[in-house]
Coordinates of C-alpha atoms and ligand atoms in Angstrom, one line a residue:
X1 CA -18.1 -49.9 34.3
X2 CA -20.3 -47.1 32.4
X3 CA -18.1 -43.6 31.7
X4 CA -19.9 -41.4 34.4
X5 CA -19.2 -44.1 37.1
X6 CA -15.6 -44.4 36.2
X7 CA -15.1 -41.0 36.2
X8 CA -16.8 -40.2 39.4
X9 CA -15.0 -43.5 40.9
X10 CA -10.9 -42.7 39.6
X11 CA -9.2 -41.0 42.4
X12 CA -5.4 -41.1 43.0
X13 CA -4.3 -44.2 45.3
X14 CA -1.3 -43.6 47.8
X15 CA -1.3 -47.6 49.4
X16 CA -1.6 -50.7 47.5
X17 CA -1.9 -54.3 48.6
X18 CA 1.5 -56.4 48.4
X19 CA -0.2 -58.3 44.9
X20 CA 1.4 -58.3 41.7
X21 CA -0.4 -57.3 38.9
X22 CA -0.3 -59.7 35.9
X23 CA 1.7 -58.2 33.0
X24 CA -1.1 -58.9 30.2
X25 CA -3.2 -56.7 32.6
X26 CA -1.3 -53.7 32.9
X27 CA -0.9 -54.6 29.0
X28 CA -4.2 -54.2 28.3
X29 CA -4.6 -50.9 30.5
X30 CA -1.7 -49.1 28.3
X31 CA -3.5 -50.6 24.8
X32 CA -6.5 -48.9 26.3
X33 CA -5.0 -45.7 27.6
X34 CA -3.4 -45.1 23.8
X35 CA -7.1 -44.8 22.2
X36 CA -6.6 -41.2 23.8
X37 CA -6.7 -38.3 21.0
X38 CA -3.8 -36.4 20.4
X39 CA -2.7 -33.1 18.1
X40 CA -3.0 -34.4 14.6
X41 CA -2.6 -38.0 15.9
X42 CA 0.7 -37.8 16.9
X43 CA 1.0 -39.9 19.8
X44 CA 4.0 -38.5 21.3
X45 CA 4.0 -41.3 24.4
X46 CA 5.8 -44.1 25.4
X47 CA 6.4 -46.5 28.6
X48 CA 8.5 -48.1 30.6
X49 CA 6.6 -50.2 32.9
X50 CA 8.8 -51.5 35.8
X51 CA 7.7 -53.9 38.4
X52 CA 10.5 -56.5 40.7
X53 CA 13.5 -56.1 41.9
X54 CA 14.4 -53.0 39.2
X55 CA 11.7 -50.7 40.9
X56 CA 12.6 -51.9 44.1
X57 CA 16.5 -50.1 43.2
X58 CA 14.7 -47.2 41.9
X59 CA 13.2 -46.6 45.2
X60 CA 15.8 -47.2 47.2
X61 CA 18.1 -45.1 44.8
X62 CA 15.0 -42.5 44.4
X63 CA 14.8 -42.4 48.4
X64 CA 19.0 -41.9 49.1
X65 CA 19.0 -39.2 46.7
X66 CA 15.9 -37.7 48.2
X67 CA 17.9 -37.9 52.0
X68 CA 21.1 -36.7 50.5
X69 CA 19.5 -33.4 49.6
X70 CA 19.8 -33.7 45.7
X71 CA 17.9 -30.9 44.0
X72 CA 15.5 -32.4 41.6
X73 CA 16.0 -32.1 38.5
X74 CA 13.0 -33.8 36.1
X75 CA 13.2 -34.0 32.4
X76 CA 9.2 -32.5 32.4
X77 CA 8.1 -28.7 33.0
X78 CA 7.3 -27.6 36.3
X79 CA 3.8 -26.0 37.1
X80 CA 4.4 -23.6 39.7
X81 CA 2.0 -21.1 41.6
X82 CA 2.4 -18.0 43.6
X83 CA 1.9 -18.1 47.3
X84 CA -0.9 -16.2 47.6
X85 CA -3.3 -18.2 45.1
X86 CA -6.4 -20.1 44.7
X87 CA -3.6 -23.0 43.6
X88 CA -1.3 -22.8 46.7
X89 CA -4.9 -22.8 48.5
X90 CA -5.8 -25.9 47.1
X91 CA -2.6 -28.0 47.1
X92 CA -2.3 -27.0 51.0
X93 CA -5.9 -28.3 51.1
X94 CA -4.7 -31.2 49.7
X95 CA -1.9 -31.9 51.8
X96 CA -4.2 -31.0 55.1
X97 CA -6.4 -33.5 53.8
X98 CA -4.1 -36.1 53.5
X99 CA -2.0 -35.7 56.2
X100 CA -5.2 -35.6 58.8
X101 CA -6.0 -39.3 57.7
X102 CA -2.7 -40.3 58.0
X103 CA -2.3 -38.9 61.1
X104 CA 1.1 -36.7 60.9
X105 CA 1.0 -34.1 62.8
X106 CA 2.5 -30.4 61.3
X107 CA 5.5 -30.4 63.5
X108 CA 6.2 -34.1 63.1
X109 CA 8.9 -33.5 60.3
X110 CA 10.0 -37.1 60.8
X111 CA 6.4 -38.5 59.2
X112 CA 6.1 -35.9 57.1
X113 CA 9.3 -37.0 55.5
X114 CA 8.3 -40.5 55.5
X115 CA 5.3 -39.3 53.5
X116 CA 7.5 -38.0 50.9
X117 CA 10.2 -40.7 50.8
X118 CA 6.2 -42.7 49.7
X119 CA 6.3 -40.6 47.0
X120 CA 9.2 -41.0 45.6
X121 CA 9.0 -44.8 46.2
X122 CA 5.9 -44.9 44.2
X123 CA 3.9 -45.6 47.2
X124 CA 5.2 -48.9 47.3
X125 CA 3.0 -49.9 44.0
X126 CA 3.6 -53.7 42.6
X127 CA 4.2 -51.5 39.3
X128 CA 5.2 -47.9 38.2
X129 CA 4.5 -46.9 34.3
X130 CA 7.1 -44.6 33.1
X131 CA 5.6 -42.2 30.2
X132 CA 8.8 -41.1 27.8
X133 CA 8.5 -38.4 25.1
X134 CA 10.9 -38.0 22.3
X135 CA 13.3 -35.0 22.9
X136 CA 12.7 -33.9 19.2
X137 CA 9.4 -33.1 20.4
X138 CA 8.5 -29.1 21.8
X139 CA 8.7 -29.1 25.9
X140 CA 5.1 -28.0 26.2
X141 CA 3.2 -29.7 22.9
X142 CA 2.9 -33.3 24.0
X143 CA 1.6 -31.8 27.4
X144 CA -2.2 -32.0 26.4
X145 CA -1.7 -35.4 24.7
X146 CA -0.2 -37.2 27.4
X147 CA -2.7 -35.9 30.3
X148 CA -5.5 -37.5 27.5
X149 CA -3.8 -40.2 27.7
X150 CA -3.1 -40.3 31.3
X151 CA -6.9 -40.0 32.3
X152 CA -7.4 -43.2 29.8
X153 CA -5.1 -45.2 31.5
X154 CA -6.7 -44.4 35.0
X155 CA -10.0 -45.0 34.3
X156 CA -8.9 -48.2 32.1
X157 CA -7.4 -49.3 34.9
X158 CA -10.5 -48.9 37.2
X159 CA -12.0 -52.1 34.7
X160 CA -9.6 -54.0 35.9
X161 CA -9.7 -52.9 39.7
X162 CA -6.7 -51.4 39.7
X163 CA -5.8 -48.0 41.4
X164 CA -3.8 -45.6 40.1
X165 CA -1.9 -42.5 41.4
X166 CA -0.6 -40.1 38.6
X167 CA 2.7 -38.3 40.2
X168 CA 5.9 -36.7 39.3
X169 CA 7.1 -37.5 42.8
X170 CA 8.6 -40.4 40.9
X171 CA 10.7 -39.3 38.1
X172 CA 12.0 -36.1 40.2
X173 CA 15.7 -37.6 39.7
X174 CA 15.9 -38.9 35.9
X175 CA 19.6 -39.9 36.0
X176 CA 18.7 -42.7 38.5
X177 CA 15.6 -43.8 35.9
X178 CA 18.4 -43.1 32.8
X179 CA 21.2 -45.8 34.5
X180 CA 19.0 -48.4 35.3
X181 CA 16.4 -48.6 33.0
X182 CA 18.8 -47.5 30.2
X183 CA 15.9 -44.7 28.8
X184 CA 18.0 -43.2 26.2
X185 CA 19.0 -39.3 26.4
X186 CA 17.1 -38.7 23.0
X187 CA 13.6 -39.3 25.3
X188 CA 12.4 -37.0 28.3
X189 CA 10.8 -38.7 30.9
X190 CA 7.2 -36.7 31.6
X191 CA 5.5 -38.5 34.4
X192 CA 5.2 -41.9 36.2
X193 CA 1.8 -43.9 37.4
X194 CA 2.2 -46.1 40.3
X195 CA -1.0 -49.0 39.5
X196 CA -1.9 -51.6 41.8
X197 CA -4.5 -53.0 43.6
X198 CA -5.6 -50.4 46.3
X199 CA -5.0 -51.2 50.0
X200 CA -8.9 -50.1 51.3
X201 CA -7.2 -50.1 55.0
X202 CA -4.9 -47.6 53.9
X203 CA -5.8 -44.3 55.2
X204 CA -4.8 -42.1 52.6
X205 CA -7.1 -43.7 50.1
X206 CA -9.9 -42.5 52.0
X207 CA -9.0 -39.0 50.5
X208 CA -12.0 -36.9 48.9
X209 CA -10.8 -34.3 46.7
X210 CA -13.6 -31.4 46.3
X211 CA -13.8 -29.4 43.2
X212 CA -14.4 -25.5 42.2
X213 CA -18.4 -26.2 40.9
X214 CA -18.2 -25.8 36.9
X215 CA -21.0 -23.3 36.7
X216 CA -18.3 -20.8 39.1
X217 CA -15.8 -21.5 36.3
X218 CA -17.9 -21.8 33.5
X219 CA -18.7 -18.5 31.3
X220 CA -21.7 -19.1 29.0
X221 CA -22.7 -17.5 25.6
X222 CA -25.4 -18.1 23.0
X223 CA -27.7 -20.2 24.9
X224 CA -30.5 -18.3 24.5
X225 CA -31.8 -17.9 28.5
X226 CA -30.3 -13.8 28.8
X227 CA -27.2 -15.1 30.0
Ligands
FMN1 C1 0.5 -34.1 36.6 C2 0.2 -34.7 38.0 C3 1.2 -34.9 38.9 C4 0.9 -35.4 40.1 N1 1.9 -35.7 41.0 C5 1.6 -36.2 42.2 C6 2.7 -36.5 43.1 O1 3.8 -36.4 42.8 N2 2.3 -37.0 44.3 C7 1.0 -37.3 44.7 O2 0.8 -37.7 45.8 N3 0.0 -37.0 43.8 C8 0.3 -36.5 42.6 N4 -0.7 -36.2 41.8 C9 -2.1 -36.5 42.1 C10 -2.9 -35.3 42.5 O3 -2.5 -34.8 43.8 C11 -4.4 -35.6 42.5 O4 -4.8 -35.9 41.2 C12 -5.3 -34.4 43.0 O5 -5.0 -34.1 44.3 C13 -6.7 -34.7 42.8 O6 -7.1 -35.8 43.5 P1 -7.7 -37.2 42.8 O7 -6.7 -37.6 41.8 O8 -7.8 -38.1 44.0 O9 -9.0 -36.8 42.2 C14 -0.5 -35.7 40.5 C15 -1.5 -35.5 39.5 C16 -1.2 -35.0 38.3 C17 -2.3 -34.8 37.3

């Protein structure tokens, strides 16, 4: 698949078919996904890739947490954004979006729960990559790194016609992660992928994500045409 193609074709997949993905595959995604750059070639990444009956307990385990109220508590820093901003704008957009092709109504809180119990179940993915980061490491410096790193792997996985869906949904409750994947306390656990094959009957995938043009955020200097 050529670069622009990938790039235009990556979006993030909420519904997989019920297929396992081979391990040498994903193996191959994650060999790919490290060829990302990274301050002074650091490389501060590494994975836990979970498939079977294990991430099957993390989403139950992720889901009766989720019902019993537990405040979230991730290893990673949150991004947060006033109310009144161009970022709440476009991450109620987002959830407008989606919830209009799945067909949950705003005062259905039932399905919208459902859609977040998805989330935290890795949208029911054959496999969910863990990305760790050593604790010795600055909260914010392997930041850039890993989101390099994280594009590779979603466009690597496109080559093998896998979809991906980057999300923190999945590693909101890191004790559960900790006890049964045994990820010592020495690593902080930044962000999970959910990868599989994508379901094309699932109406969430259908999702179109616009984008703020470049040339509105784009200040120019030195090209020579009086700008
Ligand atoms: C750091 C990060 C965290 C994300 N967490 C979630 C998540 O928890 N749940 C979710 O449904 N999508 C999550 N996403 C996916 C974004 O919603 C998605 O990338 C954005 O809406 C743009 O859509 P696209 O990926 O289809 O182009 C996350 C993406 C990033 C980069």
């Amino acid at each position: 698949m050529e670069i622009i193609e990938a790039v235009k074709a990556r979006k993030s997949i909420r519904g997989y078919l019920d297929k396992p993905v081979p391990r040498e595959v994903v193996a191959q995604v994650l060999s790919l996904a490290i060829r990302a750059p990274s301050a002074m070639n650091t490389q501060p990444w590494e994975y836990y890739v979970l498939a079977g009956d294990v991430l099957d307990q993390i989403r139950k385990e992720n889901v009766e947490w989720l019902r019993a109220g537990n405040i979230p508590q991730p290893d990673h820093l949150v991004v947060g954004w006033p109310n009144d901003s161009v970022y709440r704008r476009r991450q109620v957009d987002l959830a407008k979006q989606l919830f209009s092709l799945m067909g949950i109504a705003r005062e259905d809180k039932a399905a919208r729960m459902e859609w977040l119990e998805r989330g935290f179940r890795f949208f029911d993915a054959p496999v969910a990559v863990l990305v760790v980061s050593d604790a010795c490491l600055s909260e914010g410096g392997p930041l850039m790194d890993i989101g390099a790193m994280l594009q590779n792997l979603c466009l690597s996985a496109l080559a093998f016609d896998l979809g991906t869906c980057i999300e923190d949904q999945g590693v909101m409750y890191p004790e559960i992660l900790r006890k049964l994947v045994g990820i010592p306390a020495d690593r902080r656990i930044m962000m999970a992928v959910a990868m599989g094959y994508p379901d094309p009957d699932f109406p969430a995938n259908a999702v179109e994500t616009d984008r703020e043009p470049a040339e509105n955020i784009t200040t120019w200097f030195g090209f020579g045409d009086g700008e």
